[in-house]
Tab-separated table of C-alpha atoms in Angstrom:
chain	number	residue	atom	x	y	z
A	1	UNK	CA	-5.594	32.638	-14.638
A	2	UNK	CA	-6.911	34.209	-11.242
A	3	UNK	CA	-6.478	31.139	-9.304
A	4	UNK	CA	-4.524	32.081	-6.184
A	5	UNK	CA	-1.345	30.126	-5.853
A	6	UNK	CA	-0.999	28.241	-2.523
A	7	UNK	CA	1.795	30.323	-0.384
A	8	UNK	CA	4.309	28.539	2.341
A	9	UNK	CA	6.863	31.256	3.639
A	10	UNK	CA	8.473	30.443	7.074
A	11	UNK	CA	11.492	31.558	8.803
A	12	UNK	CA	13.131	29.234	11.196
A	13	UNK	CA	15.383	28.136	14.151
A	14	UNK	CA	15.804	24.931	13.508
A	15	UNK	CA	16.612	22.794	10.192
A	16	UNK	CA	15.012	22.926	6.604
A	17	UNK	CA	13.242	19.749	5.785
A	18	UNK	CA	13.067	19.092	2.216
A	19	UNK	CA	10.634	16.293	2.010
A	20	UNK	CA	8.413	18.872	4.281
A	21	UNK	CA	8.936	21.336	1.643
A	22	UNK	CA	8.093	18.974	-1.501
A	23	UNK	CA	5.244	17.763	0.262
A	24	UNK	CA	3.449	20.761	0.791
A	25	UNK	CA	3.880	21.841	-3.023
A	26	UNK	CA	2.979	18.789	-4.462
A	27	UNK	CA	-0.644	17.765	-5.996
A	28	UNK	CA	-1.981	15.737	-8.501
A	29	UNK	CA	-2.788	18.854	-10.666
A	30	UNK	CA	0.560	19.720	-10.937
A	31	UNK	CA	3.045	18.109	-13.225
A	32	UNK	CA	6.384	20.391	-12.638
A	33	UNK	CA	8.496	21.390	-9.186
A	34	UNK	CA	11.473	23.159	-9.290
A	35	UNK	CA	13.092	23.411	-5.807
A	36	UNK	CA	16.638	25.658	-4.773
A	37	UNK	CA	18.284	24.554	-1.829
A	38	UNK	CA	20.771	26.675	-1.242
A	39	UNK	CA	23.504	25.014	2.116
A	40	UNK	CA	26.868	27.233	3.488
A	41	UNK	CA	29.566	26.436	1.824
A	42	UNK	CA	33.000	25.359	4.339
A	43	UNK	CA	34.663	28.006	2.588
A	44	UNK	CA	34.553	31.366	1.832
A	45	UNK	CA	36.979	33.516	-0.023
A	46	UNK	CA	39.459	30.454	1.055
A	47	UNK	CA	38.621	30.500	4.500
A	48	UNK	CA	37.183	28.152	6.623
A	49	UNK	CA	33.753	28.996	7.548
A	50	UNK	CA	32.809	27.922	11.056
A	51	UNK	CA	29.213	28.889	10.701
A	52	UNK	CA	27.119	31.774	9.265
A	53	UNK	CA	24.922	33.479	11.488
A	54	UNK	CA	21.371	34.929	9.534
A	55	UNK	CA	19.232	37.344	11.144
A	56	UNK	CA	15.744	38.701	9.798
A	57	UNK	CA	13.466	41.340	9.880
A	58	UNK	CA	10.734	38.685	9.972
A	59	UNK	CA	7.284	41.188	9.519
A	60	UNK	CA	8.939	42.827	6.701
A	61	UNK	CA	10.482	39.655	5.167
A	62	UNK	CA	6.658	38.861	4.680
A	63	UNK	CA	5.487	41.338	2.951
A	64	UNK	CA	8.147	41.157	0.521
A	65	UNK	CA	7.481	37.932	-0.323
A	66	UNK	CA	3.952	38.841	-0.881
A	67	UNK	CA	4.986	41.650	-2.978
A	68	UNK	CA	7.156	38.924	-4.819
A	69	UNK	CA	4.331	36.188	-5.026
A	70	UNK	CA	1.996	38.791	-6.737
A	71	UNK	CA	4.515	39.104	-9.357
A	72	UNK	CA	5.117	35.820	-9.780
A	73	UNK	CA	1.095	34.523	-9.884
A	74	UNK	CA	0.905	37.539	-12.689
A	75	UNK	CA	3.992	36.246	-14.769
A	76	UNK	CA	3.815	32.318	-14.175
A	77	UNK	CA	0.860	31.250	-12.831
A	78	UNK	CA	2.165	28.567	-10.442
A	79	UNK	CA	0.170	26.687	-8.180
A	80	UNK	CA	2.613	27.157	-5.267
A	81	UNK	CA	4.783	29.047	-4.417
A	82	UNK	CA	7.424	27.986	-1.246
A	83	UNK	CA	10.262	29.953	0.986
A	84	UNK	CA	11.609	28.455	3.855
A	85	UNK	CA	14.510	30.614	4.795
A	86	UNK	CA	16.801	29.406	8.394
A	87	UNK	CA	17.698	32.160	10.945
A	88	UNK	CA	20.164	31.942	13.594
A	89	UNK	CA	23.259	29.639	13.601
A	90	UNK	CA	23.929	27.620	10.313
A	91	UNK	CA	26.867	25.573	10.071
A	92	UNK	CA	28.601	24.301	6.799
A	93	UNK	CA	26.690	21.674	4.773
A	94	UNK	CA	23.212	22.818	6.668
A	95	UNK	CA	20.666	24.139	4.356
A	96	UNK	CA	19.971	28.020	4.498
A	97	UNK	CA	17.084	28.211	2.324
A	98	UNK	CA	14.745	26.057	0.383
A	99	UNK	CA	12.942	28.221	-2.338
A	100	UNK	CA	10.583	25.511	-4.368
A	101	UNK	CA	7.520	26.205	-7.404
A	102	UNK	CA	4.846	23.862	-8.728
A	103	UNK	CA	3.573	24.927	-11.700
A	104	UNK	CA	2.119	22.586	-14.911
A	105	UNK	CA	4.583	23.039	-16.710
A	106	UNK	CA	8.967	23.095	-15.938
A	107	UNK	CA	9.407	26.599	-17.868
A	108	UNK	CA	7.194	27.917	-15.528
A	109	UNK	CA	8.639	26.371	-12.643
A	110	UNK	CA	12.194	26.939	-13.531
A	111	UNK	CA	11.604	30.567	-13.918
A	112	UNK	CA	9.596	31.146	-10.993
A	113	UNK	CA	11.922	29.602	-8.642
A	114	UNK	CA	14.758	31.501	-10.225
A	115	UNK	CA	13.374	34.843	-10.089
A	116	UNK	CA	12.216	34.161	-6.839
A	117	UNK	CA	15.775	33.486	-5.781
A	118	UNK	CA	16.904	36.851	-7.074
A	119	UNK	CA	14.554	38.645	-5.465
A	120	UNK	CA	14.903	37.378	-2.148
A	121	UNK	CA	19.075	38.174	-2.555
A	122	UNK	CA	17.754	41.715	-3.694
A	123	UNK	CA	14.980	42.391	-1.726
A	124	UNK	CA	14.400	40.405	1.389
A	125	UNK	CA	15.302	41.985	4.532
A	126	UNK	CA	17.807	38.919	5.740
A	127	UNK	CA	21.391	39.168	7.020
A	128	UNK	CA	24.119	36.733	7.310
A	129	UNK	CA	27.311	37.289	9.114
A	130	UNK	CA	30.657	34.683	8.077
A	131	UNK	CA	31.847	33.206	11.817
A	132	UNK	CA	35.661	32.300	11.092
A	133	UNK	CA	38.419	30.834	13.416
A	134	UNK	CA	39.441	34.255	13.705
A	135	UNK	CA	36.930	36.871	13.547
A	136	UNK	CA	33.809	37.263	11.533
A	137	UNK	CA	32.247	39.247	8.435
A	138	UNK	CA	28.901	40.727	7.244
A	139	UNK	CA	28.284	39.497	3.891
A	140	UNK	CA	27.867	42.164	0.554
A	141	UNK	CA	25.766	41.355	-0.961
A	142	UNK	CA	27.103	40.099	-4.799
A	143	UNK	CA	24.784	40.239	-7.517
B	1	UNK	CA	7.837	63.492	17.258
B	2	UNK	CA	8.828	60.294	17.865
B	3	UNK	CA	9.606	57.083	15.792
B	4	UNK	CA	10.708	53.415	16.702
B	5	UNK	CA	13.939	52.541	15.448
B	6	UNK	CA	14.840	48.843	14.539
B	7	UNK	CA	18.368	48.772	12.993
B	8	UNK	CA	19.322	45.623	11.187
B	9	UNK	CA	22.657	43.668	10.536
B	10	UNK	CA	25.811	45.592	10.370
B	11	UNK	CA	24.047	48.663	11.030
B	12	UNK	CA	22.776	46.956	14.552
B	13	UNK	CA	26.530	46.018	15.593
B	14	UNK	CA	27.649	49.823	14.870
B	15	UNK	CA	24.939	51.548	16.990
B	16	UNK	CA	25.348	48.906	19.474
B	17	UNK	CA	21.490	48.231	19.739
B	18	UNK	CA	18.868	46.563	17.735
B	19	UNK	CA	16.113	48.991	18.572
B	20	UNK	CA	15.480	52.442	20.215
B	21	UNK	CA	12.782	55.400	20.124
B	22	UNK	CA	14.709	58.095	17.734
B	23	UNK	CA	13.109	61.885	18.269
B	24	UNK	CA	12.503	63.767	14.711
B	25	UNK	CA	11.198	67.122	14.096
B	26	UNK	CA	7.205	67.038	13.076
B	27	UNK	CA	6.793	65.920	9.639
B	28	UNK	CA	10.551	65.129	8.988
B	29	UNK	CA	11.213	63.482	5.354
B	30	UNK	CA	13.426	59.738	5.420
B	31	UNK	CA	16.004	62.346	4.072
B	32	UNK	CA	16.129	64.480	7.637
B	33	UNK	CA	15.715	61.011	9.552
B	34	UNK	CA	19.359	59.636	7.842
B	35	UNK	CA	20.694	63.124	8.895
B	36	UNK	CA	20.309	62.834	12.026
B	37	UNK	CA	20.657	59.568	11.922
B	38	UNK	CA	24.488	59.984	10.876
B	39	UNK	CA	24.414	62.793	13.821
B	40	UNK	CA	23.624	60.011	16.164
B	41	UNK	CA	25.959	57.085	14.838
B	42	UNK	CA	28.515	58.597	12.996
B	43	UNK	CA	30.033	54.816	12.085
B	44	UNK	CA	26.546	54.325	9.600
B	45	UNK	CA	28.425	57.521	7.617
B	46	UNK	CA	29.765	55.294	5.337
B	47	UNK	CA	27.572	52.428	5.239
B	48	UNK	CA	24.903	52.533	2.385
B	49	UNK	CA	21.539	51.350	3.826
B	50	UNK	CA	18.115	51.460	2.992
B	51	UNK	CA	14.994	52.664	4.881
B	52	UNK	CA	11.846	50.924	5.749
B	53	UNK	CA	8.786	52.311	7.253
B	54	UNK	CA	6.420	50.016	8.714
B	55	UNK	CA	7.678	47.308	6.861
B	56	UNK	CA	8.498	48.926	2.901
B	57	UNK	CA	11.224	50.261	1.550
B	58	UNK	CA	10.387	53.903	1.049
B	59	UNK	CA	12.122	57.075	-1.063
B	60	UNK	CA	14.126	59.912	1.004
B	61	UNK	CA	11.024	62.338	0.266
B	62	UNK	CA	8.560	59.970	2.379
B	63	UNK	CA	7.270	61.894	5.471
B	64	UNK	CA	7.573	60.158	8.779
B	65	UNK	CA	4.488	60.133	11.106
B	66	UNK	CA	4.340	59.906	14.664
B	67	UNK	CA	5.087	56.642	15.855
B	68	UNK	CA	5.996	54.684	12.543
B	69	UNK	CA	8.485	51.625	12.389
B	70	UNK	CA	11.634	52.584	10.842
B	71	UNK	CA	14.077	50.378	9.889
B	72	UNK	CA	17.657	50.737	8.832
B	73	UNK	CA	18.114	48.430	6.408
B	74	UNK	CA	21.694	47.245	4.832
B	75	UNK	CA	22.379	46.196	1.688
B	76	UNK	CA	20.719	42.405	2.274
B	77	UNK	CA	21.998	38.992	2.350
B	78	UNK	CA	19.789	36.472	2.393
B	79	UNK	CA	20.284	32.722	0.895
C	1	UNK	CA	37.622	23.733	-14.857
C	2	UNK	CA	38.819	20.343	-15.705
C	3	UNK	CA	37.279	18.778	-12.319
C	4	UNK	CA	34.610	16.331	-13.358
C	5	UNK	CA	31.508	16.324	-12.013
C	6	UNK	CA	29.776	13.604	-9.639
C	7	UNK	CA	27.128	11.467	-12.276
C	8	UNK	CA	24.189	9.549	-10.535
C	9	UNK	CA	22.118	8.094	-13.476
C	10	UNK	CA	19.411	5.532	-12.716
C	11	UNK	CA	16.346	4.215	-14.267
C	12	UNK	CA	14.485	2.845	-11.451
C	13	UNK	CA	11.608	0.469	-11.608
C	14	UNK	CA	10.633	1.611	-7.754
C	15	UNK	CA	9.197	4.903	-6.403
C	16	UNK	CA	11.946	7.201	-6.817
C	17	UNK	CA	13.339	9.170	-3.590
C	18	UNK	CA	13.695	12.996	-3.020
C	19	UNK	CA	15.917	12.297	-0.145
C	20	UNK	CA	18.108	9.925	-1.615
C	21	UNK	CA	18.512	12.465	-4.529
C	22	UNK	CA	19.175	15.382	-2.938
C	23	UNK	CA	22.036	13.319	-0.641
C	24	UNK	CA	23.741	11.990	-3.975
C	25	UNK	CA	24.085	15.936	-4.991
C	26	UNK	CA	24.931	17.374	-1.414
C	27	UNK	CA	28.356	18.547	-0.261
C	28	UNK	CA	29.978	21.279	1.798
C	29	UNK	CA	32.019	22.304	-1.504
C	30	UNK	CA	28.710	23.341	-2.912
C	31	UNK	CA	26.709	26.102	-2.122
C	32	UNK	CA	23.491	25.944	-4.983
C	33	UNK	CA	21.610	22.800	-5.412
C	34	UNK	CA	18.691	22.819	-8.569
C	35	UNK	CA	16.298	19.923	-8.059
C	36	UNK	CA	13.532	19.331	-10.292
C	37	UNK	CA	10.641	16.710	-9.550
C	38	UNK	CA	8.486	15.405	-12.248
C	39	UNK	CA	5.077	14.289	-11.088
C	40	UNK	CA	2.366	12.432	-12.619
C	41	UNK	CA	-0.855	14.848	-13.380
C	42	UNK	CA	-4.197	13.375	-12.565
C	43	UNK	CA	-5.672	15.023	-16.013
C	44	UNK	CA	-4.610	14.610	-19.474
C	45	UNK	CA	-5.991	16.726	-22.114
C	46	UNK	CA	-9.387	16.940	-19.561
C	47	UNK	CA	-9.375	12.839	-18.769
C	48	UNK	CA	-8.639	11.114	-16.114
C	49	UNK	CA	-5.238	8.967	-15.636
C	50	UNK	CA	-5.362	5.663	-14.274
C	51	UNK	CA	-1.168	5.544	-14.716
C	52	UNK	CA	1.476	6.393	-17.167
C	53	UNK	CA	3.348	3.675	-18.247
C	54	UNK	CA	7.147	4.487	-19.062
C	55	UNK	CA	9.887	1.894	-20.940
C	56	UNK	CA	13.107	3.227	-21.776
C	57	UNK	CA	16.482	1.623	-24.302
C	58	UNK	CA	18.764	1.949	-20.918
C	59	UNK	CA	21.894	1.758	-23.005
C	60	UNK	CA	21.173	4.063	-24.607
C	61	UNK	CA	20.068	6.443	-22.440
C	62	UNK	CA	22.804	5.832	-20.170
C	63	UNK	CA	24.905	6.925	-23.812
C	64	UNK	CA	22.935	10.311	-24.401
C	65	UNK	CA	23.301	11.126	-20.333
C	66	UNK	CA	26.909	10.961	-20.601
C	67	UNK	CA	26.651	13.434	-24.238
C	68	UNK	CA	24.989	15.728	-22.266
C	69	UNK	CA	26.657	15.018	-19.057
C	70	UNK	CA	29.564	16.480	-21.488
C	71	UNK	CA	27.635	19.232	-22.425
C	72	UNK	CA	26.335	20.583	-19.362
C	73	UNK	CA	30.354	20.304	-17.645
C	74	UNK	CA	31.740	22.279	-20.382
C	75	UNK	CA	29.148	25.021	-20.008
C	76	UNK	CA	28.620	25.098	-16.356
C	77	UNK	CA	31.161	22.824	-14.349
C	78	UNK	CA	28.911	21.698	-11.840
C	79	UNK	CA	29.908	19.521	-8.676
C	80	UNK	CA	26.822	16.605	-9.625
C	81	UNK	CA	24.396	15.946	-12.183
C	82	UNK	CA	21.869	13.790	-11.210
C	83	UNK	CA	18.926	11.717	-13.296
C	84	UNK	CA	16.462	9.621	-11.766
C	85	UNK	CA	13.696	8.485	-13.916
C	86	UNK	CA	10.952	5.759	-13.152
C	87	UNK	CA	9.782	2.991	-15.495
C	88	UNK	CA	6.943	0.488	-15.892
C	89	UNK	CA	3.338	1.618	-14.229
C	90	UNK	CA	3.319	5.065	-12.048
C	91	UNK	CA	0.109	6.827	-10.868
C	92	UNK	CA	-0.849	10.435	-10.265
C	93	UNK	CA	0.666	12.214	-7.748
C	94	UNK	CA	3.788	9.857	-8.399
C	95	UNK	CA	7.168	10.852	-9.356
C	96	UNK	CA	7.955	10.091	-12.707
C	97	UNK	CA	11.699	11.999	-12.532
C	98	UNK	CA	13.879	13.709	-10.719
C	99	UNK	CA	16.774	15.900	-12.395
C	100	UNK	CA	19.328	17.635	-10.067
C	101	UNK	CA	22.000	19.326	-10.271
C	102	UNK	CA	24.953	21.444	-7.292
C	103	UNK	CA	26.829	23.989	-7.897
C	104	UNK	CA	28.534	26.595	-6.835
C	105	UNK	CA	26.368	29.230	-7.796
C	106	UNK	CA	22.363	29.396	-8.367
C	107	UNK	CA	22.326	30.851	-12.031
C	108	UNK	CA	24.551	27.604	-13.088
C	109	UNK	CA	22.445	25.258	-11.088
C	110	UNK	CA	18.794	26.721	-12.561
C	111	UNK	CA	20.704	26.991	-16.081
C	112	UNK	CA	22.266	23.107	-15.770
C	113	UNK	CA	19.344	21.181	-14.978
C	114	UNK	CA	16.369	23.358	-16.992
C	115	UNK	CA	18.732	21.986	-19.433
C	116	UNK	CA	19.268	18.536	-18.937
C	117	UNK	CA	15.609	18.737	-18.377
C	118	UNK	CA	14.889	20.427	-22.207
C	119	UNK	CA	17.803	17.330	-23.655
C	120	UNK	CA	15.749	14.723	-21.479
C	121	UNK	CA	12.523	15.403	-23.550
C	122	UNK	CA	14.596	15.995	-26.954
C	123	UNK	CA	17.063	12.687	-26.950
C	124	UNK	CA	17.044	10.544	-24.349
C	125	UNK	CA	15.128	6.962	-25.561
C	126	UNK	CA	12.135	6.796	-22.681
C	127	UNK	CA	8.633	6.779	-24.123
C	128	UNK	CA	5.579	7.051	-22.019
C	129	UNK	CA	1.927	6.207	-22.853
C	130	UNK	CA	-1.255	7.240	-20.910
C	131	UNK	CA	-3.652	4.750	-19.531
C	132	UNK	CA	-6.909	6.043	-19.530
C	133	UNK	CA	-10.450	4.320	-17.855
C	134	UNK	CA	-11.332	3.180	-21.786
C	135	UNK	CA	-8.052	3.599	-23.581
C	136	UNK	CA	-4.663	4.238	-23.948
C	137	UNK	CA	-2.221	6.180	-26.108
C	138	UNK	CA	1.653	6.644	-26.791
C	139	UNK	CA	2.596	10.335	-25.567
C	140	UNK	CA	3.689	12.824	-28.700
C	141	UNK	CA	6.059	14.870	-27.416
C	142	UNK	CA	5.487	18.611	-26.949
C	143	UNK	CA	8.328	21.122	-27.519
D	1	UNK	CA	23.778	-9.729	-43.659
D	2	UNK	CA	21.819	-9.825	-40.004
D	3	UNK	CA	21.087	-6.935	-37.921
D	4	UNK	CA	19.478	-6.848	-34.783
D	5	UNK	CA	16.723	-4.848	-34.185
D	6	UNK	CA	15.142	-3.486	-31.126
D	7	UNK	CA	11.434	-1.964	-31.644
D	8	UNK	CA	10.544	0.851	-28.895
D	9	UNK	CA	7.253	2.811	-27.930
D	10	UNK	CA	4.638	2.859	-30.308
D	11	UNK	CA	6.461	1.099	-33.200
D	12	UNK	CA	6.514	-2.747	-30.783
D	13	UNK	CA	3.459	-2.205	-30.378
D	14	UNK	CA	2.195	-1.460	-34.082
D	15	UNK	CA	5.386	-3.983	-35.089
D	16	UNK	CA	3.884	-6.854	-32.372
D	17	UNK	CA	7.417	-7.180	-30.986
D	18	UNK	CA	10.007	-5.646	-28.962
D	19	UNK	CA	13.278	-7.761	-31.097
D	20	UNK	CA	14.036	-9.476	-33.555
D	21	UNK	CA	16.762	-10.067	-35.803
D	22	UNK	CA	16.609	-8.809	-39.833
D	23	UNK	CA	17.634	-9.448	-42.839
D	24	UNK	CA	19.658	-6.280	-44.896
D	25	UNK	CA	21.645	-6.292	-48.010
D	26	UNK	CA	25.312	-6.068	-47.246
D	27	UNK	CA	26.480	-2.760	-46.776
D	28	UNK	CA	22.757	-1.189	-46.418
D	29	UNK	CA	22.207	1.650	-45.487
D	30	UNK	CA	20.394	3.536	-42.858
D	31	UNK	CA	18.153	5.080	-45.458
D	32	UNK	CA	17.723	1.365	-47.387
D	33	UNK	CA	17.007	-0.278	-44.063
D	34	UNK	CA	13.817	2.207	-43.263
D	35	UNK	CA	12.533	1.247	-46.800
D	36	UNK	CA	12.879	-2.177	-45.787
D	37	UNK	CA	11.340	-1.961	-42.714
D	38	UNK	CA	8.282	-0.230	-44.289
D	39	UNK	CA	7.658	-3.469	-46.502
D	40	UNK	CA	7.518	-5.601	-43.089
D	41	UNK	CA	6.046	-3.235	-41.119
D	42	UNK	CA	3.189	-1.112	-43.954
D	43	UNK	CA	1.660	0.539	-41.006
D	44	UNK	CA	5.209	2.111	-39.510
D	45	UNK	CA	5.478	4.389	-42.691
D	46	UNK	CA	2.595	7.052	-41.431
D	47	UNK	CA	5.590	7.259	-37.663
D	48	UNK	CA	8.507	9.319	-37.746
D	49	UNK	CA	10.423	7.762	-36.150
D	50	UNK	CA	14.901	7.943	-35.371
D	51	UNK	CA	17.195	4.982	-35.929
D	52	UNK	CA	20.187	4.437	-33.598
D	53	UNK	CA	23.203	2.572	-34.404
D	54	UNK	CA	24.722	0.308	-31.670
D	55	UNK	CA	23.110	3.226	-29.364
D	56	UNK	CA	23.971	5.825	-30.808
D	57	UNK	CA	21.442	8.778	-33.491
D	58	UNK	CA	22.839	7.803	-37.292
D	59	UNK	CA	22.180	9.549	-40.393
D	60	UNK	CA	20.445	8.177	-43.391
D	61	UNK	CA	23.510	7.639	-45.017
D	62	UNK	CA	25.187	5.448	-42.147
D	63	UNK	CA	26.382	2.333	-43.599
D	64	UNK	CA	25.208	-0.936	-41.302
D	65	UNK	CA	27.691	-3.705	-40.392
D	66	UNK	CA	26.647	-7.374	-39.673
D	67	UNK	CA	25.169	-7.908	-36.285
D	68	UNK	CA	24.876	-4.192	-35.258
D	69	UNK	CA	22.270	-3.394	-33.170
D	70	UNK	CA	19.780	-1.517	-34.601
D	71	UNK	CA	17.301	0.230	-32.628
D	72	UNK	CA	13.599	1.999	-34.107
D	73	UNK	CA	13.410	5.150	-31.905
D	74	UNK	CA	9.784	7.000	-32.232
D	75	UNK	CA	9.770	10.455	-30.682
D	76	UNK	CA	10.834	10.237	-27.070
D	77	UNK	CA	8.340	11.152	-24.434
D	78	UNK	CA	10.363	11.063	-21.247
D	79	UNK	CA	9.871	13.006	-17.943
């Protein structure tokens, strides 16, 4: 297939909007969506997270994903492909990222969205720092 | 020669800035920039980070040009 | 884990609801949240859809959900599984189903509901026939 | 004895009726009920089609018991 998938990639201040999200991957053409929404956890390792604070290297973060999209058109074929990823101050229960495929059919989807996840925790130049009560953490990554 | 610095997460909080002109010998390799880079901010010693230029991850044997975006890049964290 | 997970099963006669969904599933305890959305395609085979229309043996389904409700705990304790899926008339573009699933980790979450997804299509009793401009037929199923 | 049987997809509509109650020798079989079924309903024998027992899959050799409900379950096509 050489049709180019559709591409929505934003980093932002304020909240994720899932029905935004679905919206711009759906179409009539397309029978399957698989969407991640990944939100912060209250605790971490035990402790009570206050909030996470992400930071990006937005310019960069782009042409990852681009690098990732090609890879993903190539293997799956999907007719969009969708990152929304927050920056900033995100407190517990607030989504962090919505990562979301449509694709004809759910293998397709499933995978795509998966892998996509994987490579953004691998690849994509975004930080996020654990605010506690009393003091605060980078986050390792964990594979 | 020099190169703009943008250093990222953890890295940012050690050097205590989130951007900077660094000065490099004419055609240094990423491997001389981390040198002196460790020179400069001995704290990123034991941090392992990654290095962008103008926005890609690159190998130690890539040789900087006058003016490129470097990055210091920690191990990511994202989701 | 012995913790059971949250079940929200429905067979819904109106327009399901993303929102709604995703809300059922949500919690600060979870951090990975696997939604997948099940639209109605416009083309079938190369012909245009004038609706899909769905009946189900609710018992019955409600039966196999909890079988593989069973399943999918022992394999992946999740914190919610989640099933929406619409009956009678629904057009393209529409949502036919919505399968969810939170966790506390991503690979669980995609694993979990690409599964209750693949035991949706191979057990549970809802049967689906295209309506077509001059005709209509009973869906086989596809593997 | 009398089972009741529910009729589901493709086989109401080739059977011209979503219930009914029917007539089975007592202690049938799952496996004597389909060859029943196939005299009332000729044109079901070309479908493949599952039988669940008070909703749940049954084997062939399930034996029926008065008033169960009996349900004819072509290949599912949800999602």
């Amino acid at each position: 297939m050489s049709k180019q998938p559709s591409v929505f990639f934003a980093i932002c201040v304020v909240p994720l909007d899932i029905v935004a999200c679905e919206s711009f991957i759906r179409s009539t053409a397309t029978g399957a969506e698989v969407i991640f929404v990944g939100t912060v956890r209250e605790l971490s390792h035990g402790k009570k997270v206050v909030h996470l604070e992400f930071e990006s290297y937005e310019q960069m973060a782009q042409k990852e994903l681009q690098r990732i999209t090609a890879i993903i058109k190539d293997r799956w074929s999907p007719d969009s492909i969708l990152l929304h990823h927050r920056i900033g101050k995100v407190k517990p229960g607030e989504i962090a990222v919505i990562a979301a495929i449509a694709a004809h059919h759910r293998e397709q989807a499933f995978e795509a969205c998966s892998f996509l996840m994987d490579e953004l925790k691998r690849t994509i130049p975004i930080w996020k720092k654990e605010v506690f009560e009393d003091g605060e953490e980078w986050v390792t990554p964990h594979p | 020669m020099t190169v703009r610095l943008l250093i990222f997460g953890i890295a940012h909080e050690i050097a205590g800035k989130r951007s900077t002109t660094f000065e490099v010998p004419d055609n240094a390799t990423v491997s001389e920039l981390r040198s002196l880079l460790s020179l400069t901010y001995p704290q990123l010693g034991p941090l392992s980070f990654a290095i962008a230029v103008n926005q890609q991850y690159v190998e130690d044997s890539v040789i900087l040009t006058e003016n490129d975006e470097v990055a210091i890049i920690p191990p990511v964290s994202g989701g």
